[in-house]
XYZ file of C-alpha atoms in Angstrom:
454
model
C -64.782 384.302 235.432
C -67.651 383.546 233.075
C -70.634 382.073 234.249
C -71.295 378.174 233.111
C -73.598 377.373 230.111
C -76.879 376.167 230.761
C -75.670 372.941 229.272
C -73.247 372.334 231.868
C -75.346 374.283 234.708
C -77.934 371.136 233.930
C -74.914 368.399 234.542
C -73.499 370.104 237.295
C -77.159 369.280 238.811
C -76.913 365.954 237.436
C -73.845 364.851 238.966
C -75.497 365.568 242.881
C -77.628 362.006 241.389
C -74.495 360.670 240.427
C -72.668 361.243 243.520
C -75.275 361.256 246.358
C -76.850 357.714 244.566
C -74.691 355.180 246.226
C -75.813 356.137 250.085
C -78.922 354.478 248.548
C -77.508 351.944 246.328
C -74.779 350.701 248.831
C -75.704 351.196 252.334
C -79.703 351.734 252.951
C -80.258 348.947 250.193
C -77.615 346.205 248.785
C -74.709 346.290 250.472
C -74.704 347.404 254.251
C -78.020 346.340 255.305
C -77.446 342.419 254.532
C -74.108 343.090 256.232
C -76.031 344.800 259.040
C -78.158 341.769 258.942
C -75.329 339.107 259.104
C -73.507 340.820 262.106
C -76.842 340.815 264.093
C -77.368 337.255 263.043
C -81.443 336.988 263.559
C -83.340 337.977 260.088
C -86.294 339.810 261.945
C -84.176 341.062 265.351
C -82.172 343.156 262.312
C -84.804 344.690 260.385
C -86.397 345.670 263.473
C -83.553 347.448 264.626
C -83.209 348.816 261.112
C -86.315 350.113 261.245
C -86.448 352.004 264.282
C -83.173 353.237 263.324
C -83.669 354.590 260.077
C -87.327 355.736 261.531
C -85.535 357.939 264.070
C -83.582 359.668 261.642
C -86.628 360.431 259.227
C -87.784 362.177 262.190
C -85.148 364.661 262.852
C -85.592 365.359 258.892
C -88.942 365.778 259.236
C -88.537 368.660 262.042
C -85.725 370.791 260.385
C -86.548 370.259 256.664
C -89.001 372.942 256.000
C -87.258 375.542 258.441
C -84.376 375.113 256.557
C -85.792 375.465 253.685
C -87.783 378.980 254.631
C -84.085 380.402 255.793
C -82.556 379.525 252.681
C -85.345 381.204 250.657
C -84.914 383.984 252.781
C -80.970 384.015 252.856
C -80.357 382.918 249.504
C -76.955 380.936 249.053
C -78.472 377.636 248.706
C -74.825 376.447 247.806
C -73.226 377.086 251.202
C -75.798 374.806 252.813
C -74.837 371.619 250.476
C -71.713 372.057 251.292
C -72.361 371.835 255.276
C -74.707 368.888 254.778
C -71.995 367.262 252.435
C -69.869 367.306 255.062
C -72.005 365.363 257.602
C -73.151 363.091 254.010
C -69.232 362.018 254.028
C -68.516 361.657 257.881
C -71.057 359.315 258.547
C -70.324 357.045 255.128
C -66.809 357.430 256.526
C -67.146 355.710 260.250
C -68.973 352.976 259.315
C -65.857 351.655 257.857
C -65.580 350.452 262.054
C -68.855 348.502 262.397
C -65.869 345.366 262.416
C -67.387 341.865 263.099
C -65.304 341.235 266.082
C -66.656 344.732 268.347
C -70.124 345.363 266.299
C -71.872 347.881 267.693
C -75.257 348.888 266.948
C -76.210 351.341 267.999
C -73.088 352.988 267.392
C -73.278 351.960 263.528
C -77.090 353.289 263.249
C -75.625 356.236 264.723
C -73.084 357.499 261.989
C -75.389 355.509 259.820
C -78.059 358.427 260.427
C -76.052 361.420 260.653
C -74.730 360.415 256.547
C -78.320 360.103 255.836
C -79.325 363.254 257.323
C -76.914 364.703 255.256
C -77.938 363.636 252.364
C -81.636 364.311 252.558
C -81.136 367.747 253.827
C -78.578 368.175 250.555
C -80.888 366.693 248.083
C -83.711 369.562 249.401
C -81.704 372.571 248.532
C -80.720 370.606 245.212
C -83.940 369.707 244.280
C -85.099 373.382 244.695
C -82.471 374.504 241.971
C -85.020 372.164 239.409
C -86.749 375.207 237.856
C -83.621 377.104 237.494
C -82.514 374.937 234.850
C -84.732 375.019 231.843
C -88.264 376.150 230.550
C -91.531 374.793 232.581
C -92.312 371.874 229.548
C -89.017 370.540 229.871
C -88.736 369.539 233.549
C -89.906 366.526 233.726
C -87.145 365.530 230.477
C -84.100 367.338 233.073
C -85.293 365.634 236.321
C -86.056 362.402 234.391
C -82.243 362.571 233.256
C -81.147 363.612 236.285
C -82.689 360.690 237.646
C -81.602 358.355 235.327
C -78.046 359.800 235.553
C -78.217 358.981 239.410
C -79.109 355.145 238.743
C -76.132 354.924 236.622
C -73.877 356.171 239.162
C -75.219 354.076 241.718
C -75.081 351.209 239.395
C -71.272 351.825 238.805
C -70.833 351.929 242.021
C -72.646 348.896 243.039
C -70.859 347.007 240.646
C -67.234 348.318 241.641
C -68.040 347.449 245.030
C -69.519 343.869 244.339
C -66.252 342.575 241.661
C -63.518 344.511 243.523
C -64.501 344.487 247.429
C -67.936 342.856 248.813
C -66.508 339.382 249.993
C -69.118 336.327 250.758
C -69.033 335.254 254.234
C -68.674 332.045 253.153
C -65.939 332.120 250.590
C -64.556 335.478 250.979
C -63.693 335.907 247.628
C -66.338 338.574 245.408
C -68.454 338.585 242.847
C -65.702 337.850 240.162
C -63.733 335.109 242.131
C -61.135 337.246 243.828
C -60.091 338.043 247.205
C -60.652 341.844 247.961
C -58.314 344.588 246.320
C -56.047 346.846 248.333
C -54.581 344.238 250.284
C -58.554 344.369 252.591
C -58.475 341.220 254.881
C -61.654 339.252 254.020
C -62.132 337.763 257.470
C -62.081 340.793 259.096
C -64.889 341.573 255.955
C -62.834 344.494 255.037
C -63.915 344.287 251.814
C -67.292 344.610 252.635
C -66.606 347.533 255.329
C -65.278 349.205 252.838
C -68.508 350.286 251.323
C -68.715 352.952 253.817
C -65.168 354.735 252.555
C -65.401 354.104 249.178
C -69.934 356.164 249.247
C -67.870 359.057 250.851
C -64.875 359.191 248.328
C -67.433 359.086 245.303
C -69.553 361.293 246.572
C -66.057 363.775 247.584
C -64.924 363.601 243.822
C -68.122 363.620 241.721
C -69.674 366.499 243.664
C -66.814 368.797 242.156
C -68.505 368.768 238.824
C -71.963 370.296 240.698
C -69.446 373.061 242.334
C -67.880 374.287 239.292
C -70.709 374.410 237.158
C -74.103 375.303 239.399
C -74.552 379.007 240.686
C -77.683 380.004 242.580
C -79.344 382.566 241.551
C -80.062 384.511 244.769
C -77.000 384.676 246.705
C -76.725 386.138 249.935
C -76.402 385.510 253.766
C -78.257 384.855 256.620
C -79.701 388.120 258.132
C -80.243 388.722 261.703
C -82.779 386.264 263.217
C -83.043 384.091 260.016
C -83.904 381.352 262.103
C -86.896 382.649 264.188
C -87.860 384.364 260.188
C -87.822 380.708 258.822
C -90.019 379.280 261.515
C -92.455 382.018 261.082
C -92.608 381.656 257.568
C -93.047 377.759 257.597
C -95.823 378.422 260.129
C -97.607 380.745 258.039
C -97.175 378.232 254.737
C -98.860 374.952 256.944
C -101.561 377.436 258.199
C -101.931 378.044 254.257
C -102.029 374.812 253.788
C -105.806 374.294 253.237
C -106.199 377.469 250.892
C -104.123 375.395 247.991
C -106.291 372.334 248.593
C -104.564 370.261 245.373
C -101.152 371.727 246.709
C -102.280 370.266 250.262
C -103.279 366.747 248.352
C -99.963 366.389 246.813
C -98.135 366.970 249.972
C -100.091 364.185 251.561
C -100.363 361.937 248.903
C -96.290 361.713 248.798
C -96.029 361.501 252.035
C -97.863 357.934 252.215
C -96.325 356.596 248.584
C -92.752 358.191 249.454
C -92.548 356.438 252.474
C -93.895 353.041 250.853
C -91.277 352.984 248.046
C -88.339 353.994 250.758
C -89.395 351.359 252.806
C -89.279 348.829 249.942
C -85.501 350.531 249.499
C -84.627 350.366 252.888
C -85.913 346.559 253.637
C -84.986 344.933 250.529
C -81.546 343.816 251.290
C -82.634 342.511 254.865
C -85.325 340.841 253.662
C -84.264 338.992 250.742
C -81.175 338.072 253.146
C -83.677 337.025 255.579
C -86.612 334.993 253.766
C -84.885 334.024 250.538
C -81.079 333.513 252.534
C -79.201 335.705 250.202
C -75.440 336.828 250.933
C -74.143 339.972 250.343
C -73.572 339.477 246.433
C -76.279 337.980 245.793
C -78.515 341.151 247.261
C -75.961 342.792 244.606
C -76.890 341.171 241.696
C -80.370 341.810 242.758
C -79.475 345.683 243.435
C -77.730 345.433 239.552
C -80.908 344.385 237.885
C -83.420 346.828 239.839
C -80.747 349.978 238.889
C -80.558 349.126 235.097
C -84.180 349.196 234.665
C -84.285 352.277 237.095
C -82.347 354.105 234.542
C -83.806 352.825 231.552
C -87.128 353.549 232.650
C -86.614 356.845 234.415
C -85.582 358.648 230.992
C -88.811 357.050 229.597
C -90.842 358.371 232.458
C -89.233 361.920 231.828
C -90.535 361.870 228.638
C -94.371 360.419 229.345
C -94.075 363.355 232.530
C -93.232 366.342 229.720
C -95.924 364.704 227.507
C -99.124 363.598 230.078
C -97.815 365.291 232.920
C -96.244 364.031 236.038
C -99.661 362.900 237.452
C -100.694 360.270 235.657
C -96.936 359.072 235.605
C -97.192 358.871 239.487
C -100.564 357.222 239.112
C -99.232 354.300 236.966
C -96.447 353.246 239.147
C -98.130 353.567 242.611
C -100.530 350.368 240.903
C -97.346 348.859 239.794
C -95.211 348.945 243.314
C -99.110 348.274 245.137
C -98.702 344.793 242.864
C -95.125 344.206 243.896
C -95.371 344.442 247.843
C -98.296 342.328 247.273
C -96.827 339.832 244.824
C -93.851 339.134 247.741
C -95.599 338.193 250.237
C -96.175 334.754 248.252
C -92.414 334.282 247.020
C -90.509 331.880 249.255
C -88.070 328.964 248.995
C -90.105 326.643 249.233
C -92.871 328.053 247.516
C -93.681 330.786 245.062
C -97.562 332.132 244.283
C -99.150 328.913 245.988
C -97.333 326.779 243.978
C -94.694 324.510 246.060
C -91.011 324.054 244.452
C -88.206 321.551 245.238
C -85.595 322.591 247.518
C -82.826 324.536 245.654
C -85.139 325.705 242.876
C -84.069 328.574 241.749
C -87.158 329.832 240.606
C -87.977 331.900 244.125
C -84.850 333.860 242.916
C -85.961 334.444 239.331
C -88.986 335.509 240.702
C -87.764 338.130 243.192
C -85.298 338.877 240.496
C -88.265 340.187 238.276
C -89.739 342.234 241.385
C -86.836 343.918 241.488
C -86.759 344.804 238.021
C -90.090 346.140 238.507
C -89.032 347.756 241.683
C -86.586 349.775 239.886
C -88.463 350.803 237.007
C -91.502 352.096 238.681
C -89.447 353.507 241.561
C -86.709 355.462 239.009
C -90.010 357.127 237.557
C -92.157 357.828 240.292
C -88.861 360.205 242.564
C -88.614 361.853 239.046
C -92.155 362.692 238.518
C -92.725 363.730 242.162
C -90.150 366.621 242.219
C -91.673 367.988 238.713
C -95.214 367.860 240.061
C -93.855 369.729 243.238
C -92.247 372.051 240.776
C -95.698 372.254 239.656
C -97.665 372.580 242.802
C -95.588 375.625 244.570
C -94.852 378.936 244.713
C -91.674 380.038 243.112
C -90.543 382.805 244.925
C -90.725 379.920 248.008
C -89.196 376.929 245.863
C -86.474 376.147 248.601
C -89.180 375.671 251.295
C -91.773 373.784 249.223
C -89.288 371.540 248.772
C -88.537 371.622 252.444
C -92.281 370.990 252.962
C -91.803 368.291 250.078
C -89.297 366.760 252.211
C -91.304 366.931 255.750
C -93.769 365.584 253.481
C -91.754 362.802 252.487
C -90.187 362.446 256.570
C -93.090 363.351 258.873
C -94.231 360.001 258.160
C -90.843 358.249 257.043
C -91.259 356.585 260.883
C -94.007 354.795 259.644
C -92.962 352.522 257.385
C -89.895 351.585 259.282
C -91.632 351.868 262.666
C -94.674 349.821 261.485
C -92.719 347.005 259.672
C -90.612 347.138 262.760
C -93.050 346.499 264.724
C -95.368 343.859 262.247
C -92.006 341.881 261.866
C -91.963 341.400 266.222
C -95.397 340.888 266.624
C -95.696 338.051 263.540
C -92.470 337.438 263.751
C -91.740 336.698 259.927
C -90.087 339.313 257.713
C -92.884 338.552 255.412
C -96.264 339.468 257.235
C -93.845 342.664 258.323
C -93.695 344.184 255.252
C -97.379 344.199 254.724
C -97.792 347.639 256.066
C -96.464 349.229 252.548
C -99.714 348.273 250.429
C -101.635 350.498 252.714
C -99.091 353.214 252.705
C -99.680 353.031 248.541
C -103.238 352.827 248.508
C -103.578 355.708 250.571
C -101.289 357.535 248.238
C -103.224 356.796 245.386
C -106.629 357.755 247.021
C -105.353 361.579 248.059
C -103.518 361.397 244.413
C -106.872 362.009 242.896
C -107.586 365.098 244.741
C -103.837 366.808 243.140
C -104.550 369.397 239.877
C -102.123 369.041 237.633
C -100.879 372.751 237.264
C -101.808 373.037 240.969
C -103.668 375.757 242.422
C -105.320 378.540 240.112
C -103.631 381.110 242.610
C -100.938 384.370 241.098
C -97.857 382.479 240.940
C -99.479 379.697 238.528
C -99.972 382.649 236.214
C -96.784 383.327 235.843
C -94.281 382.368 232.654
C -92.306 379.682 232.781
C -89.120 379.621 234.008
C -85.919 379.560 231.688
C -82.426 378.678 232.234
């Protein structure tokens, strides 16, 4: 069987964005959370609970990222381990088809909730390593800005499949366009809306069979004896590293803090334009719609301004923009909007969180895409699969914090607003430990090497 082209080795890659997207798009952001939200019924009791829900999975991430990573440098056979996590991706989409109004469960729902999130951040790691595979060094940043942009369109299909043919209001029960929900779903049992979970693990099912036909990894093999205890050793001996690769070390940190800012932004969104601004379901949609377009748009822009200034100055740029934003919201409300009081019913606190979200999804489509080039930049080659486990413990060790600290400003102010104040820290400190990052990384052997090709 002949191998695939490089042309269709790069869209195989690109349709793990298109697939994988929605778990973002329809369940941590505009879909489940506001439903999550209505079935607890108190604005700030849910996006505590969120929090410390979606905080305790970041930490199991966190703790098994980078091993896994080291093993499947060592093993090889990256493929073998996106299938396994695909598997736990699509189970927990699947069950939360049961969080039903009538018997909602909680803890049970943050439950599979977490184990289809875990699945898909553990994926996206051994994807993301497969980046320098595809193409010469200078073009990067043009693939994973693609990529990227490919992903928001998925998502965006998605989202708006979900809000014309299914999402029901819990006020009318009819969706977006007017109509009760296809496939015969019973809108007072919110079916329609339950379906969300189903319909991210049958999407992700069928597009991932483009990525399976047409991506090989390079290094296949299988796990030798003791490739677990071999993987902890090696991630041991990479932190202890750590400190010799000083701009490497930056980078890791820097992410860490302005990773976890944007994902909270993403995870809280939906809850808290639910909560402070009383938004249903389809409304968060419409709001989800806007933020995706201008994702896309602006993440094949930011591919381009990454291959041309390099990814730093990209990142630089839109950590200053999303700073602005999670300042700007704190001062949108309905019955006032940047000290400026408005008549009840004015829709201008919607037309202004409209335009954060637009803003949102620009700078946050750009920034994921330049961050895995400028790790593709930062590490070692022959150890891609583990940087980008490192990348992702980067991203995790701290993912409790922005959860766990908006959980917890949210119960001690209690207003959703003062609780999302943490995240202009979390970017500031990104930005500061930003300057310390090289572009090409450390001068150490493996930056002297050629670039990659295809």
């Amino acid at each position: 069987m002949a191998a695939p082209s490089p042309g269709k080795r790069i869209w195989g890659w690109f349709f793990f964005d298109w697939a994988s997207q929605p778990y973002n798009t329809l369940l941590i952001t505009f879909i489940f959370a506001p439903y999550v939200q209505e079935m607890v019924g108190d604005g700030s009791a849910a996006q505590t609970a969120w929090g410390f829900g979606i905080g305790a999975a970041g930490i199991v991430i966190a703790l098994l990222a980078p091993v896994l990573g080291a093993m499947a440098d060592i093993a090889g056979n990256r493929l073998k381990w996106i299938w396994g996590f695909s598997g736990m991706y699509v189970a927990g989409a699947g069950m939360l088809w049961f969080a039903r109004p009538e018997d909602f469960n909680l803890v049970l729902t943050l439950f599979w909730f977490a184990i289809g999130m875990i699945g898909m951040e553990f994926a996206t790691i051994f994807t993301n390593s497969m980046l320098p595979d595809l193409g010469p060094r200078g073009k990067i940043g043009r693939i994973s800005g693609n990529g990227w942009a490919f992903g928001y369109a998925g998502g965006l299909v998605a989202l708006v499949v979900m809000l014309t043919l299914f999402a029901e209001s819990g006020d009318t029960g009819r969706t977006l366009i007017g109509i009760e929900p296809i496939l015969g779903l019973d809108p007072g049992a919110r079916e329609g809306t339950r379906f969300v979970g189903p319909l991210t693990a049958l999407w992700y099912a069928v597009f991932m069979v483009p990525f399976f036909l047409w991506v090989r990894d390079p290094k296949p093999g299988g796990l030798p004896p003791g490739a677990l205890r071999l993987g902890l050793a090696e991630v041991v001996r990479t932190v202890r590293r750590l400190p010799r690769t000083p701009s490497l070390f930056a980078y890791l940190g820097s992410s860490m803090f302005y990773r976890d800012a944007l994902n909270g932004m993403y995870t809280f969104g939906g809850i808290y334009a639910a909560g402070v601004l009383g938004w249903s379901v389809v409304d968060v949609g419409v709001f989800g719609i806007l933020a995706i377009i201008s994702g896309a748009v602006f993440a094949v822009i930011g591919g381009r301004a990454d291959d041309r200034f390099g990814p730093r100055p990209v990142i630089a740029a839109c950590i200053l923009i999303l700073t602005g934003v999670a300042t700007a919201i704190l001062f949108i409300a309905p019955t006032r909007v940047f000290g400026m009081p408005v008549e009840e019913g004015s829709s201008l606190p919607t037309i202004a969180f409209y335009v954060m979200g637009i803003l949102i999804g620009a700078a946050g489509g750009v920034i994921q895409a330049a961050s895995r080039t400028m790790m593709v930049r930062q590490a070692d080659p022959e150890k891609m699969t583990e940087a980008f486990g490192l990348y992702a413990l980067a991203g995790k060790a701290t993912s409790f914090l922005a959860p766990l600290s908006i959980g917890f400003a949210t119960w001690a102010t209690g207003s959703q607003q003062l609780g999302v104040t943490p995240l202009i820290a979390l970017f500031l400190l990104g930005l500061v430990l930003l300057a310390f990052v090289k572009p090409e990384g450390d001068r150490t052997p493996w930056h002297a090497a050629p670039p990659l090709s295809a």
